[in-house]
CSV table of C-alpha atoms in Angstrom, one decimal:
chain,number,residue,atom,x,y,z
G,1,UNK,CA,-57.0,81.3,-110.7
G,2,UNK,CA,-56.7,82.1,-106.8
G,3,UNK,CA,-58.1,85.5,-107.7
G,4,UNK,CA,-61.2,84.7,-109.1
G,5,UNK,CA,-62.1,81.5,-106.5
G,6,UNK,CA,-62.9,83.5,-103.4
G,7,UNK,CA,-60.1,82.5,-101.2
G,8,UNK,CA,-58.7,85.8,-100.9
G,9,UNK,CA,-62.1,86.3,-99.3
G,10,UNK,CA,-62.2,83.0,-96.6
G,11,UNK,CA,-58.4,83.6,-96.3
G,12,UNK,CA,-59.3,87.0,-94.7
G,13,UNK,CA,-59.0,87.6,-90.6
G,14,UNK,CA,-61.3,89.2,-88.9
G,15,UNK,CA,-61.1,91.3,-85.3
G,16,UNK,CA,-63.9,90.1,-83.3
G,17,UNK,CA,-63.0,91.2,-80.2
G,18,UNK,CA,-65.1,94.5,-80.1
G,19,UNK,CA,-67.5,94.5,-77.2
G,20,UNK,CA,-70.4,94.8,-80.1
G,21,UNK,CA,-68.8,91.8,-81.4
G,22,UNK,CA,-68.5,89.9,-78.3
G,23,UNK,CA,-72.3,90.3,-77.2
G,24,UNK,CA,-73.3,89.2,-80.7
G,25,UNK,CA,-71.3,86.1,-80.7
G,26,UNK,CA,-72.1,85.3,-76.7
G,27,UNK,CA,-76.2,85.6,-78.6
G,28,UNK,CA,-75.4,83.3,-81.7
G,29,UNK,CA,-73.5,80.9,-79.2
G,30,UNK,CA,-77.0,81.0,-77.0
G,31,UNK,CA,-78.8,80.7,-80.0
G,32,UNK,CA,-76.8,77.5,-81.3
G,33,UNK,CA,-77.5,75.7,-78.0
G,34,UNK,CA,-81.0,75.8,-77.7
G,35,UNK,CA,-81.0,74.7,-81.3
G,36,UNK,CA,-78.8,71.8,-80.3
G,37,UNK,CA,-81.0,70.9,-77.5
G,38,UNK,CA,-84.1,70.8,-79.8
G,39,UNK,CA,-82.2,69.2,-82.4
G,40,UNK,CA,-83.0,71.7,-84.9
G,41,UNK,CA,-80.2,73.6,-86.2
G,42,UNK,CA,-80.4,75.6,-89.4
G,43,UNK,CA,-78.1,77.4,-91.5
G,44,UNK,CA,-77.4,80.1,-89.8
G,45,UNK,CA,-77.1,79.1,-86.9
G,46,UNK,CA,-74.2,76.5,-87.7
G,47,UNK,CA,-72.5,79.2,-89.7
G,48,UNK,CA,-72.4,81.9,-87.5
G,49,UNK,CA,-71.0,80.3,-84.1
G,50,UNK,CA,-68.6,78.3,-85.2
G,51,UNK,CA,-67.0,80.5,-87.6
G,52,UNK,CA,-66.7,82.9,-84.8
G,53,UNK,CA,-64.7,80.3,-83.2
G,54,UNK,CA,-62.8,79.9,-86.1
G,55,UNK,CA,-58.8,80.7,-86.6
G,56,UNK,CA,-59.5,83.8,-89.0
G,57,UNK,CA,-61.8,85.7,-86.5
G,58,UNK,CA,-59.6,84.1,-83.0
G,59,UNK,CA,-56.0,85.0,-84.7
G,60,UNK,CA,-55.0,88.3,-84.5
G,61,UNK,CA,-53.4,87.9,-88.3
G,62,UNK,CA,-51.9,85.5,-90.4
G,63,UNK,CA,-48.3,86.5,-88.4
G,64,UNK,CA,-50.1,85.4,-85.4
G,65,UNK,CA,-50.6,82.1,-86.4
G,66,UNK,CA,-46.9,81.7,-87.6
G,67,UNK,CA,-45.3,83.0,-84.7
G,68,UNK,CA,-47.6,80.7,-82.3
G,69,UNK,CA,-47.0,78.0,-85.0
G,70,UNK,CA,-42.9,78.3,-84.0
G,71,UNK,CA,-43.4,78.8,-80.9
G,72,UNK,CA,-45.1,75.1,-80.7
G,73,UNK,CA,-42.4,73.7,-82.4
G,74,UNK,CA,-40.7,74.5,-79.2
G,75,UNK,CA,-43.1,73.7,-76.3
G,76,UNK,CA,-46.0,71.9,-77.7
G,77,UNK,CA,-45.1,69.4,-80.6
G,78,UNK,CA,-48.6,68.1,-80.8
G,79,UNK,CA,-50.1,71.7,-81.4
G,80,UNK,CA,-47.2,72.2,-84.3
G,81,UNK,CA,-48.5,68.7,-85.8
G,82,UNK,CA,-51.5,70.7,-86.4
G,83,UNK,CA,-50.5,74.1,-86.8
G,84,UNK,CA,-47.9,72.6,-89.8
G,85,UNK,CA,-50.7,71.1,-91.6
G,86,UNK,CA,-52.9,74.5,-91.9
G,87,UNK,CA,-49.7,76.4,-93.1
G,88,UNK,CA,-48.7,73.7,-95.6
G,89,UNK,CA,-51.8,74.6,-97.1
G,90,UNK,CA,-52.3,78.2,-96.6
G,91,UNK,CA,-49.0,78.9,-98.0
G,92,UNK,CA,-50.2,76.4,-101.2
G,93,UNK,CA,-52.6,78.9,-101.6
G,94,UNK,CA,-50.6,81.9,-101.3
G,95,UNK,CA,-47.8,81.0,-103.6
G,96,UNK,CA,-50.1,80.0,-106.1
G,97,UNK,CA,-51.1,83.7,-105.9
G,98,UNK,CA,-48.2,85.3,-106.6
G,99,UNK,CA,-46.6,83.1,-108.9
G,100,UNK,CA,-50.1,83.7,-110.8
G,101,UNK,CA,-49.7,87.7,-110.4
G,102,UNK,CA,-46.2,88.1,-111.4
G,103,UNK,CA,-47.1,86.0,-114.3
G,104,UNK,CA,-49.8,88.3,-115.1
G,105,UNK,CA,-48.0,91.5,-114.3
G,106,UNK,CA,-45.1,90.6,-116.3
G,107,UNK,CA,-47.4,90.1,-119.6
G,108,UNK,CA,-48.5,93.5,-119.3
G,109,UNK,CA,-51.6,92.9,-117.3
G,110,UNK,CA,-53.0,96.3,-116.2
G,111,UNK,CA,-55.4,96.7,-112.8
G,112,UNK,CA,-55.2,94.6,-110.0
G,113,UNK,CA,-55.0,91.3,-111.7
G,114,UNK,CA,-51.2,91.8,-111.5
G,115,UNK,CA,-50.6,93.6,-108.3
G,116,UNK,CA,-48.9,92.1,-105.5
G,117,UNK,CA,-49.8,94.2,-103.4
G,118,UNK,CA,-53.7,93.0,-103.8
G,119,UNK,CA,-52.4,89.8,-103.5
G,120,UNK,CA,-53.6,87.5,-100.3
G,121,UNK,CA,-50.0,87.6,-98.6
G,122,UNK,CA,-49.4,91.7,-99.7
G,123,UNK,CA,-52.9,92.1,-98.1
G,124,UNK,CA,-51.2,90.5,-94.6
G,125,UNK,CA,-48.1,92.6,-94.9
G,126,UNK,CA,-50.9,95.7,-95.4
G,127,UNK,CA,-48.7,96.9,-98.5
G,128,UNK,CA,-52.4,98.3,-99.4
G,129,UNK,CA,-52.4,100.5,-96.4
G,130,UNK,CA,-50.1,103.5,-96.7
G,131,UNK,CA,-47.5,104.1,-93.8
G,132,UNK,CA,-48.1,100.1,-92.2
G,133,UNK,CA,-46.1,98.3,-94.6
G,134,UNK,CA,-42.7,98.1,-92.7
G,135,UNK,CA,-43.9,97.2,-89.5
G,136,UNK,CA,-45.9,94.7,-90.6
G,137,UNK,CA,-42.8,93.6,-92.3
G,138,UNK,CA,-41.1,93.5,-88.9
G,139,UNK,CA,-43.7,91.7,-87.5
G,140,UNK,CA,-43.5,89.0,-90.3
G,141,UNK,CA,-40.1,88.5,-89.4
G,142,UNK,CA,-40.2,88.0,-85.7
G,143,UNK,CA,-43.2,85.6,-86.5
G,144,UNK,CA,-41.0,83.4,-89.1
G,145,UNK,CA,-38.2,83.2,-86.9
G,146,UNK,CA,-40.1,82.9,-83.7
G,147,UNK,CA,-38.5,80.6,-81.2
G,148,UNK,CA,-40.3,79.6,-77.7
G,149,UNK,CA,-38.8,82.5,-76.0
G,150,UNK,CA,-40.8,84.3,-73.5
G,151,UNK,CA,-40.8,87.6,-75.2
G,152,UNK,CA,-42.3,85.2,-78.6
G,153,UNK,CA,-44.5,83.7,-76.4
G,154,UNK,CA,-46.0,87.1,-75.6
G,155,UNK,CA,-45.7,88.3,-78.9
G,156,UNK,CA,-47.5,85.5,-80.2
G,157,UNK,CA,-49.3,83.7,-78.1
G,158,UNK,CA,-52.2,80.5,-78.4
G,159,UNK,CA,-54.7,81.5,-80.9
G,160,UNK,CA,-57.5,80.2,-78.4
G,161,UNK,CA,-57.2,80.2,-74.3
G,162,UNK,CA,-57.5,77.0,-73.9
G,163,UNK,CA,-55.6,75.6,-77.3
G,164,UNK,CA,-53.1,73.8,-74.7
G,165,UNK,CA,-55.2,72.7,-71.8
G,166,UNK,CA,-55.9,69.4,-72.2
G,167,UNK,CA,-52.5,68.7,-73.4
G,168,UNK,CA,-51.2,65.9,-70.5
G,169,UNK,CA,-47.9,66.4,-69.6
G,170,UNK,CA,-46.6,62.9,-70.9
G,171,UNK,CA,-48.0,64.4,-74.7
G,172,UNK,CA,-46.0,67.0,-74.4
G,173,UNK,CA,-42.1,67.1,-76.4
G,174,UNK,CA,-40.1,69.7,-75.7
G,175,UNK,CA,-37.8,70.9,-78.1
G,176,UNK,CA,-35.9,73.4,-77.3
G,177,UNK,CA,-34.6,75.9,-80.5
G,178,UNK,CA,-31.8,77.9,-79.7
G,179,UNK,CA,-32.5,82.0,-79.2
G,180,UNK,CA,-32.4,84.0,-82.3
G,181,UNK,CA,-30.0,86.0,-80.1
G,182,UNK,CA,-27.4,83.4,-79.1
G,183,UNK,CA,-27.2,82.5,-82.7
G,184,UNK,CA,-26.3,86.3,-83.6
G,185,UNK,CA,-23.7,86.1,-80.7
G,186,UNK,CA,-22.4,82.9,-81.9
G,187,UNK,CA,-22.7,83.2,-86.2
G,188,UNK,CA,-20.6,79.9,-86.2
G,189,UNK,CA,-24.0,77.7,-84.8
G,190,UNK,CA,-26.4,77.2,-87.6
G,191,UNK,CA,-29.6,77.7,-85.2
G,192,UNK,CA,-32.1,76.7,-88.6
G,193,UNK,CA,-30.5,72.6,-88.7
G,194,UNK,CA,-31.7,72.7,-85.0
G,195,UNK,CA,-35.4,73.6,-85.1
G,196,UNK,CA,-36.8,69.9,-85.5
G,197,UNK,CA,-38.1,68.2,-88.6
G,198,UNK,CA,-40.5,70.9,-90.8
G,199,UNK,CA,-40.0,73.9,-88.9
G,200,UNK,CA,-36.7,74.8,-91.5
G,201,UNK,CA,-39.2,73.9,-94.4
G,202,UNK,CA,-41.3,76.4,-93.5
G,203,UNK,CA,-39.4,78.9,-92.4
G,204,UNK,CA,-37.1,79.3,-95.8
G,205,UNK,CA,-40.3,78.8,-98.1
G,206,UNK,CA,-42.0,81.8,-95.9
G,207,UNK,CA,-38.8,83.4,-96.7
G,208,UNK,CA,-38.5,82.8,-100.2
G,209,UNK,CA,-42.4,83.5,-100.4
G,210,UNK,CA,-41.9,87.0,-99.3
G,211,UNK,CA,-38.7,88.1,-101.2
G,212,UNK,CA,-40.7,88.9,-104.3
G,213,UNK,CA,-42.8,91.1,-102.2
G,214,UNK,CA,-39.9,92.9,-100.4
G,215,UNK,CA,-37.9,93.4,-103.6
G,216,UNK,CA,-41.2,94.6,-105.5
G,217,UNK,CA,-42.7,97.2,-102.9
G,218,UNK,CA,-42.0,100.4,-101.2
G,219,UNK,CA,-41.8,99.7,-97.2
G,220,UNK,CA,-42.6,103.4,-97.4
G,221,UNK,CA,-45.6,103.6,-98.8
């Protein structure tokens, strides 16, 4: 089962941008290149840089990488390539977890073994953490139905600096989603048929994902 395997574990992000944290990975980083140089790298040192570098320490939370995800459906089509891989599978992962706990919690299972809200996505909607469930339900939201706009862009924005950089401008498709907004103004334009191939996908199973979360938990508590 996806509880018992440890993924809830790897599947966890991580805020490493404390000062403490920041000295400590500017060290391992030192430490890594001088083991480079004499070619003698050891375990530690490979884990400890480079999972520092990693999405679940540079992402802010799992509603980071969705909204910067949409957002390169917009503006960077070769950074959505990869960005719809990695949430093809996360979201694998994260189904299988609470199709797994409903099961369980519908036969009666006592404990956590049937609790959604211990479950890896009730754990990024902090349904564990009394009084931050419903805005990190609003933040979900704004992340699924991000769009390229500037205020998205700021909302969520590259997971790493230079993620785009070395993009060349001939890579570079731009697809340009209609605003969330417009579409409200305008009920008649169906903006999700015009959001390029995959980005609908994943936007309704990220909705349907979460429905058995929202209609199973107290945004209050």
């Amino acid at each position: 089962s996806i509880k018992d395997s440890g993924l809830s574990q790897a599947f966890r992000f991580e805020d490493v941008r404390s000062l403490e944290a920041q000295r400590w990975e500017r060290g391992t980083k030192r430490k890594a290149k001088v083991a480079l140089e004499a070619d003698a790298l050891d375990d530690d040192v490979i884990n400890h840089p480079l999972a520092r570098d990693g999405v679940w320490t540079q992402a802010k939370d799992f509603w980071h990488v969705v909204g910067w995800a949409m957002n390169c459906a917009v503006w960077h089509w070769k950074r959505w390539e990869c960005w719809q891989l990695w949430l093809e599978f996360v979201l694998s992962v994260l189904e299988r977890d609470v199709e797994e706990r409903i099961t369980l919690r519908d036969a009666g299972e006592e404990g956590d073994a049937g609790s959604l809200e211990e479950s890896i996505l009730g754990k990024y909607l902090l349904l564990n953490e009394t009084g931050r469930g419903a805005q990190a339900w609003k933040r979900a939201g704004k992340a699924i139905f991000a769009d390229g706009s500037e205020k998205c862009i700021n909302e969520f924005p590259p997971v790493w600096r230079d993620e785009t950089k070395e993009v060349e401008d001939d890579e570079m498709e731009t697809y340009r989603a209609p605003s969330i907004y417009r579409d409200v103004e305008d009920p008649s334009e169906d903006w999700l048929k015009h959001t390029g191939p995959g980005v609908r996908d994943l936007r309704i199973r990220l909705m349907a994902l979460v429905s058995p979360l929202l209609s199973n938990t107290n945004l209050h508590s």
